[in-house]
Coordinates of C-alpha atoms in Angstrom, one line a residue:
M962 CA 19.1 -22.6 -12.8
F963 CA 18.9 -19.0 -13.1
F964 CA 20.5 -16.1 -15.0
D965 CA 20.2 -12.6 -13.3
R966 CA 19.7 -9.9 -16.1
K967 CA 20.0 -6.7 -13.9
N968 CA 23.2 -4.6 -14.9
E969 CA 23.1 -1.1 -13.3
E970 CA 25.9 1.2 -13.7
K971 CA 27.5 2.2 -10.2
V972 CA 27.5 5.6 -8.6
H973 CA 31.1 6.6 -8.4
K974 CA 33.0 8.0 -5.3
G975 CA 33.3 11.8 -5.4
S976 CA 30.0 12.2 -7.4
V977 CA 27.2 14.4 -5.8
L978 CA 24.0 12.7 -4.4
A979 CA 20.8 15.2 -4.2
G980 CA 17.8 14.9 -2.2
Y981 CA 14.8 17.0 -3.6
D982 CA 11.6 17.9 -1.5
L983 CA 8.9 18.7 -3.8
S984 CA 6.1 20.2 -1.9
S985 CA 3.0 22.5 -2.3
D986 CA 4.1 25.8 -0.9
F987 CA 8.1 25.1 -0.8
S988 CA 10.6 22.9 -2.0
Q989 CA 14.2 22.2 -0.9
I990 CA 17.3 20.7 -2.2
S991 CA 20.1 18.8 0.1
Y992 CA 23.4 17.2 -1.1
C993 CA 26.4 15.1 -0.2
V994 CA 29.3 14.2 -1.7
Y995 CA 29.2 10.2 -2.1
G996 CA 32.4 9.1 0.0
E997 CA 32.1 11.8 2.4
N998 CA 28.4 11.4 3.2
K999 CA 28.1 14.7 5.1
V1000 CA 24.5 16.1 4.2
E1001 CA 23.9 19.7 3.7
S1002 CA 21.1 21.7 2.2
V1003 CA 21.1 24.3 -0.4
A1004 CA 20.8 27.9 0.6
T1005 CA 18.5 30.0 -1.8
V1006 CA 20.8 33.0 -0.6
M1007 CA 24.6 32.3 -0.1
G1008 CA 25.8 32.4 3.6
T1009 CA 22.1 32.0 4.9
R1010 CA 19.9 29.0 6.2
Q1011 CA 17.1 30.2 3.9
Y1012 CA 16.5 26.8 2.1
N1013 CA 12.7 27.5 0.9
I1014 CA 12.3 27.7 -2.6
P1015 CA 8.6 28.7 -3.1
T1016 CA 7.1 26.3 -5.7
A1017 CA 5.7 28.8 -8.3
L1018 CA 6.3 30.0 -11.7
W1019 CA 5.8 33.6 -13.3
K1020 CA 5.4 34.1 -17.0
R1021 CA 5.8 37.6 -18.5
K1022 CA 3.0 38.7 -20.6
G1023 CA 3.7 38.4 -24.6
V1024 CA 7.0 36.7 -24.1
N1025 CA 8.4 33.2 -23.2
Q1026 CA 10.2 34.4 -20.0
W1027 CA 9.7 32.5 -16.7
L1028 CA 11.0 33.2 -13.4
Y1029 CA 10.8 30.7 -10.5
G1030 CA 10.7 30.8 -6.8
K1031 CA 11.3 33.9 -4.9
D1032 CA 11.6 36.0 -8.1
A1033 CA 8.3 34.3 -9.3
L1034 CA 6.4 35.6 -5.9
R1035 CA 8.0 39.2 -6.0
N1036 CA 6.7 39.6 -9.8
G1037 CA 3.4 38.1 -9.1
E1038 CA 2.6 41.3 -7.4
T1039 CA 2.7 43.2 -10.7
E1040 CA 0.5 43.2 -13.6
E1041 CA 3.4 42.5 -15.9
G1042 CA 2.7 38.6 -15.9
C1043 CA 1.0 35.7 -14.7
L1044 CA 2.1 33.8 -11.4
V1045 CA 1.3 30.1 -11.2
M1046 CA 1.4 28.6 -7.9
N1047 CA 0.0 25.0 -6.2
L1048 CA 2.3 23.5 -9.1
V1049 CA 2.1 19.9 -7.4
E1050 CA -1.7 19.9 -7.1
L1051 CA -2.3 21.1 -10.4
A1052 CA -0.1 18.6 -11.6
R1053 CA -1.9 15.9 -9.8
K1054 CA -5.3 17.2 -11.3
G1055 CA -3.9 17.2 -14.8
E1056 CA -6.2 20.0 -16.1
K1057 CA -4.6 22.5 -18.7
I1058 CA -3.8 25.6 -17.2
R1059 CA -4.6 28.7 -19.5
I1060 CA -2.1 31.5 -19.4
E1061 CA -3.0 34.5 -21.8
E1062 CA -4.2 32.8 -24.8
E1063 CA -2.4 29.4 -24.5
E1064 CA -2.9 26.3 -22.7
F1065 CA 0.0 24.7 -20.5
D1066 CA 0.4 21.2 -19.4
P1067 CA 0.6 21.3 -15.5
A1068 CA 3.2 18.4 -15.3
A1069 CA 5.1 20.3 -18.0
L1070 CA 5.2 23.5 -15.8
L1071 CA 6.2 21.5 -12.8
T1072 CA 8.9 20.1 -14.8
L1073 CA 10.0 23.5 -15.7
F1074 CA 10.1 24.6 -12.0
I1075 CA 12.2 21.5 -11.2
K1076 CA 14.7 22.3 -13.9
R1077 CA 15.0 25.9 -13.0
S1078 CA 15.4 25.1 -9.3
L1079 CA 18.1 22.8 -10.0
V1080 CA 20.5 25.3 -11.2
L1081 CA 21.0 26.1 -7.4
L1082 CA 23.1 22.7 -7.5
N1083 CA 25.5 24.5 -10.2
F1084 CA 27.2 26.3 -7.0
I1085 CA 28.1 22.8 -5.9
T1086 CA 28.7 20.7 -9.0
T1087 CA 28.1 20.2 -12.6
P1088 CA 25.0 18.3 -13.9
E1089 CA 27.2 15.7 -15.2
N1090 CA 28.7 14.9 -11.8
I1091 CA 25.3 14.3 -10.2
G1092 CA 25.4 10.5 -9.4
A1093 CA 21.7 10.2 -8.1
L1094 CA 18.7 12.3 -7.4
M1095 CA 15.9 11.4 -5.0
F1096 CA 12.6 13.2 -5.1
T1097 CA 10.5 13.1 -1.9
V1098 CA 7.0 14.2 -1.9
D1099 CA 4.1 14.3 0.9
H1100 CA 2.0 11.5 -0.8
L1101 CA 3.3 9.0 -3.3
D1102 CA 0.6 7.6 -5.3
D1103 CA 0.2 6.1 -8.8
K1104 CA -0.6 9.3 -10.3
M1105 CA 2.5 11.2 -8.4
V1106 CA 4.9 8.4 -9.6
E1107 CA 3.5 9.0 -13.2
I1108 CA 4.2 12.7 -12.9
L1109 CA 7.7 12.3 -11.5
T1110 CA 8.7 9.7 -13.8
R1111 CA 7.7 12.1 -17.0
A1112 CA 9.7 15.0 -15.1
A1113 CA 12.6 13.0 -14.6
A1114 CA 12.9 11.9 -18.2
N1115 CA 12.6 15.4 -19.2
L1116 CA 15.5 16.8 -17.1
N1117 CA 18.4 15.9 -19.5
L1118 CA 20.4 14.2 -16.5
K1119 CA 21.8 11.3 -18.6
N1120 CA 24.3 10.2 -16.0
T1121 CA 22.0 10.7 -13.0
R1122 CA 20.0 7.7 -11.3
I1123 CA 16.6 9.1 -10.3
Y1124 CA 14.4 7.8 -7.4
F1125 CA 11.4 8.7 -5.7
Q1126 CA 10.2 8.4 -2.0
S1127 CA 7.5 9.7 0.2
H1128 CA 8.1 12.1 3.0
T1129 CA 7.1 9.2 5.7
E1130 CA 10.2 7.0 4.3
S1131 CA 12.5 10.0 4.3
F1132 CA 11.8 10.8 8.1
Y1133 CA 12.6 7.0 8.3
Y1134 CA 16.0 7.5 6.6
F1135 CA 16.7 10.8 8.5
V1136 CA 16.1 9.0 11.7
L1137 CA 18.4 5.9 10.9
H1138 CA 21.1 8.4 10.6
Q1139 CA 20.9 10.2 13.7
P1140 CA 22.9 9.4 17.0
E1141 CA 21.3 6.1 18.2
E1142 CA 20.5 7.3 21.6
L1143 CA 17.7 9.7 19.7
W1144 CA 16.0 6.5 18.4
N1145 CA 16.4 3.8 21.1
Y1146 CA 12.8 4.2 21.7
Q1147 CA 10.0 5.8 19.5
V1148 CA 10.6 9.3 17.5
L1149 CA 8.0 11.7 16.9
A1150 CA 7.8 14.3 13.9
C1151 CA 5.2 17.0 14.1
E1152 CA 4.8 19.1 10.6
H1153 CA 2.5 22.1 10.7
N1154 CA 2.1 24.5 7.8
G1155 CA 0.1 27.1 9.6
I1156 CA -3.3 25.3 8.7
R1157 CA -2.9 21.8 9.3
L1158 CA -0.7 19.5 11.5
K1159 CA 0.6 16.1 10.4
T1160 CA 2.4 13.8 13.0
Y1161 CA 4.7 10.9 12.0
R1162 CA 5.4 8.4 15.0
L1163 CA 8.2 5.8 14.5
E1164 CA 8.6 2.6 16.3
R1165 CA 10.7 -0.5 15.9
N1166 CA 9.8 -4.1 16.2
K1167 CA 13.3 -5.5 17.7
K1168 CA 11.7 -9.0 18.1
T1169 CA 12.3 -9.5 14.2
T1170 CA 15.4 -10.0 12.1
P1171 CA 15.9 -7.7 10.3
I1172 CA 14.3 -5.1 12.8
V1173 CA 10.8 -4.2 11.1
V1174 CA 10.2 -0.3 11.2
L1175 CA 6.6 1.2 11.3
I1176 CA 5.3 4.8 11.0
E1177 CA 2.0 5.9 12.1
E1178 CA 0.7 9.0 10.3
Q1179 CA -2.1 11.2 11.5
T1180 CA -3.4 14.4 9.9
Y1181 CA -5.3 17.1 12.2
S1182 CA -7.0 19.7 10.1
A1183 CA -8.6 21.8 13.0
L1184 CA -5.1 23.4 14.3
A1185 CA -5.2 26.3 11.9
L1186 CA -3.3 29.4 13.1
P1187 CA -4.4 33.2 12.9
G1188 CA -3.4 35.3 10.3
E1189 CA -1.4 38.5 10.8
E1190 CA -4.5 40.5 9.7
E1191 CA -6.3 39.4 12.7
D1192 CA -7.2 41.6 15.8
E1193 CA -4.4 41.1 18.6
E1194 CA -6.9 39.9 21.2
I1195 CA -8.5 37.4 18.6
R1196 CA -5.0 36.3 17.6
K1197 CA -3.9 35.8 21.4
D1198 CA -6.9 33.6 22.0
S1199 CA -6.5 31.7 18.9
Y1200 CA -2.9 30.8 19.7
A1201 CA -4.0 29.8 23.3
L1202 CA -6.5 27.3 21.7
A1203 CA -4.0 25.9 19.2
D1204 CA -1.7 25.5 22.1
E1205 CA -4.5 23.6 24.0
K1206 CA -5.2 21.3 21.0
F1207 CA -1.7 20.6 20.4
L1208 CA -1.0 19.7 23.7
D1209 CA -3.9 17.2 23.9
I1210 CA -2.7 15.5 20.5
L1211 CA 0.9 15.2 22.0
Q1212 CA -0.5 13.7 25.4
R1213 CA -2.7 11.3 23.5
T1214 CA 0.3 10.3 20.8
C1215 CA 2.9 9.7 23.6
A1216 CA 0.5 8.1 26.1
E1217 CA 2.2 4.9 27.4
R1218 CA 5.1 5.2 24.9
I1219 CA 8.6 6.3 25.5
V1220 CA 9.4 8.9 22.9
S1221 CA 13.3 9.4 22.7
A1222 CA 13.2 12.5 20.3
A1223 CA 10.7 14.8 18.8
Y1224 CA 11.1 17.2 15.7
L1225 CA 9.2 20.4 14.9
L1226 CA 8.7 20.9 11.2
G1227 CA 7.5 23.7 9.2
D1228 CA 6.6 27.4 9.3
G1229 CA 4.0 26.6 11.6
F1230 CA 5.9 26.5 14.5
R1231 CA 7.5 30.0 14.3
G1232 CA 6.8 32.1 17.1
D1233 CA 6.1 31.1 20.9
W1234 CA 2.4 30.2 20.5
A1235 CA 3.1 26.7 21.7
K1236 CA 4.4 27.2 25.2
E1237 CA 2.5 24.6 27.1
S1238 CA 2.7 22.0 24.4
L1239 CA 6.6 22.5 24.0
A1240 CA 7.0 22.3 27.9
F1241 CA 5.3 18.8 27.7
L1242 CA 7.6 17.8 24.7
C1243 CA 10.8 18.6 26.0
R1244 CA 10.2 16.9 29.2
N1245 CA 12.5 13.9 29.6
R1246 CA 12.9 13.7 25.6
R1247 CA 15.0 15.6 23.0
A1248 CA 13.4 18.2 20.9
F1249 CA 14.6 19.9 17.6
Q1250 CA 13.2 22.4 15.4
G1251 CA 13.8 23.1 11.9
N1252 CA 12.4 22.4 8.0
N1253 CA 14.8 20.5 6.1
L1254 CA 14.3 17.3 7.7
F1255 CA 12.7 15.7 4.4
C1256 CA 15.0 16.8 2.1
K1257 CA 18.2 15.4 4.0
G1258 CA 16.2 12.2 4.7
A1259 CA 16.1 11.8 0.9
C1260 CA 20.0 12.3 0.7
F1261 CA 20.2 9.7 3.4
G1262 CA 17.9 7.4 1.4
L1263 CA 20.2 7.6 -1.5
L1264 CA 23.1 6.5 0.5
E1265 CA 21.2 3.5 1.6
K1266 CA 20.2 2.5 -1.6
I1267 CA 23.9 2.9 -3.2
E1268 CA 25.9 1.5 -0.3
P1269 CA 23.6 0.0 2.5
S1270 CA 25.1 0.9 5.9
E1271 CA 25.4 -1.8 8.7
I1272 CA 22.3 -0.1 10.7
G1273 CA 20.5 0.2 7.3
S1274 CA 20.8 -3.3 6.6
A1275 CA 19.9 -4.2 10.3
H1276 CA 16.3 -2.6 9.6
I1277 CA 13.7 -2.8 7.1
F1278 CA 10.9 -0.1 6.7
L1279 CA 7.4 -1.5 5.8
G1280 CA 5.6 1.7 4.7
P1281 CA 2.3 1.8 2.5
D1282 CA 4.6 2.3 -0.5
K1283 CA 6.7 -1.1 0.4
L1284 CA 6.4 -4.7 -0.5
K1285 CA 5.8 -6.4 2.6
S1286 CA 6.7 -10.1 1.6
N1287 CA 9.8 -11.6 0.1
V1288 CA 9.3 -13.3 -2.8
G1289 CA 11.5 -16.2 -4.2
M1290 CA 11.5 -19.7 -5.7
N1291 CA 13.3 -23.0 -4.6
V1292 CA 15.7 -24.0 -7.3
L1293 CA 18.6 -26.1 -7.9
R1294 CA 21.9 -24.7 -7.9
R1295 CA 25.0 -27.2 -8.8
G1296 CA 22.9 -30.0 -7.9
K1297 CA 21.9 -28.5 -4.5
E1298 CA 18.5 -27.1 -3.6
S1299 CA 18.6 -23.4 -2.7
Y1300 CA 16.5 -20.2 -2.3
Y1301 CA 16.6 -17.8 -5.0
A1302 CA 15.3 -14.2 -3.9
L1303 CA 13.4 -12.6 -6.5
L1304 CA 11.9 -9.5 -4.8
D1305 CA 12.8 -8.3 -1.3
A1306 CA 10.4 -6.9 1.3
G1307 CA 11.1 -3.2 1.8
E1308 CA 11.4 -2.3 -2.1
N1309 CA 9.2 0.3 -3.2
W1310 CA 6.6 -1.4 -5.5
Y1311 CA 6.7 1.2 -8.3
E1312 CA 10.6 0.3 -8.5
V1313 CA 10.2 -3.2 -8.7
H1314 CA 11.6 -4.7 -12.0
K1315 CA 13.3 -8.2 -12.1
E1316 CA 14.2 -10.3 -15.0
C1317 CA 15.9 -13.5 -15.0
E1318 CA 16.1 -17.1 -16.9
I1319 CA 15.2 -20.3 -15.6
L1320 CA 15.6 -23.9 -16.9
L1321 CA 12.9 -26.4 -16.5
P1322 CA 13.1 -30.0 -17.2
G1323 CA 11.3 -30.7 -20.5
E1324 CA 8.2 -32.5 -19.1
E1325 CA 7.5 -29.8 -16.4
N1326 CA 5.2 -26.9 -16.8
V1327 CA 4.8 -25.4 -13.4
L1328 CA 6.6 -22.5 -11.7
S1329 CA 6.2 -22.1 -7.9
F1330 CA 6.9 -18.9 -6.3
L1331 CA 7.3 -18.8 -2.2
I1332 CA 5.8 -15.7 -0.5
T1333 CA 7.1 -15.1 2.8
P1334 CA 5.5 -12.1 4.5
L1335 CA 7.3 -10.2 7.1
T1336 CA 3.9 -9.1 8.7
G1337 CA 3.7 -12.3 10.8
K1338 CA 1.5 -14.2 8.3
R1339 CA 2.4 -17.7 7.2
A1340 CA 4.6 -18.2 4.1
K1341 CA 2.6 -19.6 1.0
S1342 CA 3.4 -20.7 -2.4
Q1343 CA 1.9 -19.5 -5.7
D1344 CA 1.9 -21.7 -8.8
I1345 CA 1.8 -20.7 -12.3
I1346 CA 1.0 -23.4 -14.8
L1347 CA 2.5 -22.8 -18.2
D1348 CA -0.6 -24.3 -20.3
D1349 CA 0.6 -25.7 -23.7
A1350 CA 4.1 -25.3 -22.9
P1351 CA 6.3 -27.2 -25.4
V1352 CA 7.4 -31.0 -24.2
R1353 CA 10.8 -31.6 -24.7
E1354 CA 11.5 -35.1 -23.4
G1355 CA 15.2 -35.8 -22.1
A1356 CA 15.9 -32.2 -22.4
F1357 CA 15.2 -28.6 -20.8
G1358 CA 13.1 -25.8 -21.4
R1359 CA 14.4 -22.2 -21.1
Y1360 CA 12.1 -19.5 -19.9
A1361 CA 12.6 -15.8 -19.3
I1362 CA 10.7 -14.1 -16.3
E1363 CA 9.8 -10.8 -16.0
I1364 CA 8.5 -9.5 -12.7
R1365 CA 7.0 -6.0 -11.9
M1366 CA 4.4 -5.1 -9.4
L1367 CA 1.0 -3.1 -9.9
S1368 CA 0.6 -2.3 -6.4
A1369 CA 2.4 -2.7 -3.0
E1370 CA 0.2 -5.9 -2.9
C1371 CA -0.1 -7.2 -6.3
V1372 CA 2.6 -8.9 -8.6
E1373 CA 2.6 -9.3 -12.2
A1374 CA 4.8 -12.2 -13.6
T1375 CA 5.2 -12.6 -17.3
I1376 CA 7.0 -15.9 -18.7
E1377 CA 8.1 -16.3 -22.1
D1378 CA 9.7 -19.7 -23.8
I1379 CA 12.8 -18.8 -25.2
G1380 CA 13.8 -22.1 -26.4
F1381 CA 17.2 -23.9 -25.6
G1382 CA 19.6 -24.1 -28.6
E1383 CA 19.0 -24.9 -32.2
F1384 CA 17.4 -28.2 -31.3
F1385 CA 14.6 -26.7 -29.2
P1386 CA 13.7 -23.4 -30.9
A1387 CA 11.8 -20.7 -29.0
S1388 CA 8.1 -21.0 -29.4
K1389 CA 7.7 -17.2 -28.3
K1390 CA 4.6 -18.6 -26.0
T1391 CA 4.1 -16.3 -23.0
W1392 CA 2.0 -16.6 -20.0
K1393 CA 1.1 -13.7 -17.7
K1394 CA -0.3 -14.0 -14.2
Q1395 CA -1.1 -11.7 -11.5
F1396 CA -1.1 -12.8 -7.5
M1397 CA -1.5 -11.1 -4.3
V1398 CA 1.5 -10.9 -1.8
T1399 CA -0.1 -9.9 1.4

């Protein structure tokens, strides 16, 4: 018998859901009103489509005055203060930043930037009415989860659920919320920041239930565009070479595949240098250009977390941050055998935290977990032996189970004997076991 301890406060209709794309050069914010579900991006200048917020801070010399975004860049050209850029990379490195005679924690500076930029949402709603906030970043590893968790704790958004996901997952949710004819087949996104190109290719396995979605990522560093200071002839030749390289990448990526739609993202696609590439890309497929896909995808991700849609429930995304197996137990419920789901494939490993209670006959000391991969591998069992567990003949033992994940492949289960009434007091013995779920 099980007792599920999870009890989350619901997000109310009419509250605002915000998606925050935290990137090295520029950050962006999108939002929707829960219940209306129309996703919009926040403009830095009212009435425009200027969504980019430079991820930078500027401190005035001698005083505790900080500016962020475009104001930081404008003042960075003066000698009245100190400009700090590359906040995401600096936070990852973790090394102290010296400004004047004082050292600053880079993660704290990143948190300050996030706080200041979230003020843009004040034109939309009050902080108390932000029901949920999703951060999306290019690469979500252990270090970035730690940084974002710390930042979230210092935002003072007491009524707000806060989540994290990668750009790859944001691309998945964005595609899922587009007209279905755009993703009948495979979907391609190409992100270019002027220095490097990154591609995302989404495909679905319609033979599985739910439909498994995979996204292949590739990064190409040899596709840098020339700077404005270059000679005109050199720039012309460099653009032609970049067009040729990009065309080759597209041809290889789309070879023997049907691509329904393609998205061009980032400032690297400004201008008309990619003539031959775009001619190929627009042949028999829809192509779109923009730069706010990831922050919109973060909003769509929140919608699916809070209230899964019919299409969302029919699909499961198995990205690198995802649990790729279902984990549960075969238990007795009201005298009948049934399967109790503990962990669901498709969850982000760093969000997994499950607590429940189980009753075992007093003579038993084994818990058996059933692991069912969605990758085509066979299901298997993982036993945890409760060595030296109290023997309670003719009665039941009651145990608390807490499960979390140490990575996308490794589960840690903690079991505690919590007794069964005053006749069988808790021994407080605990057992901890790690096992793989691949």
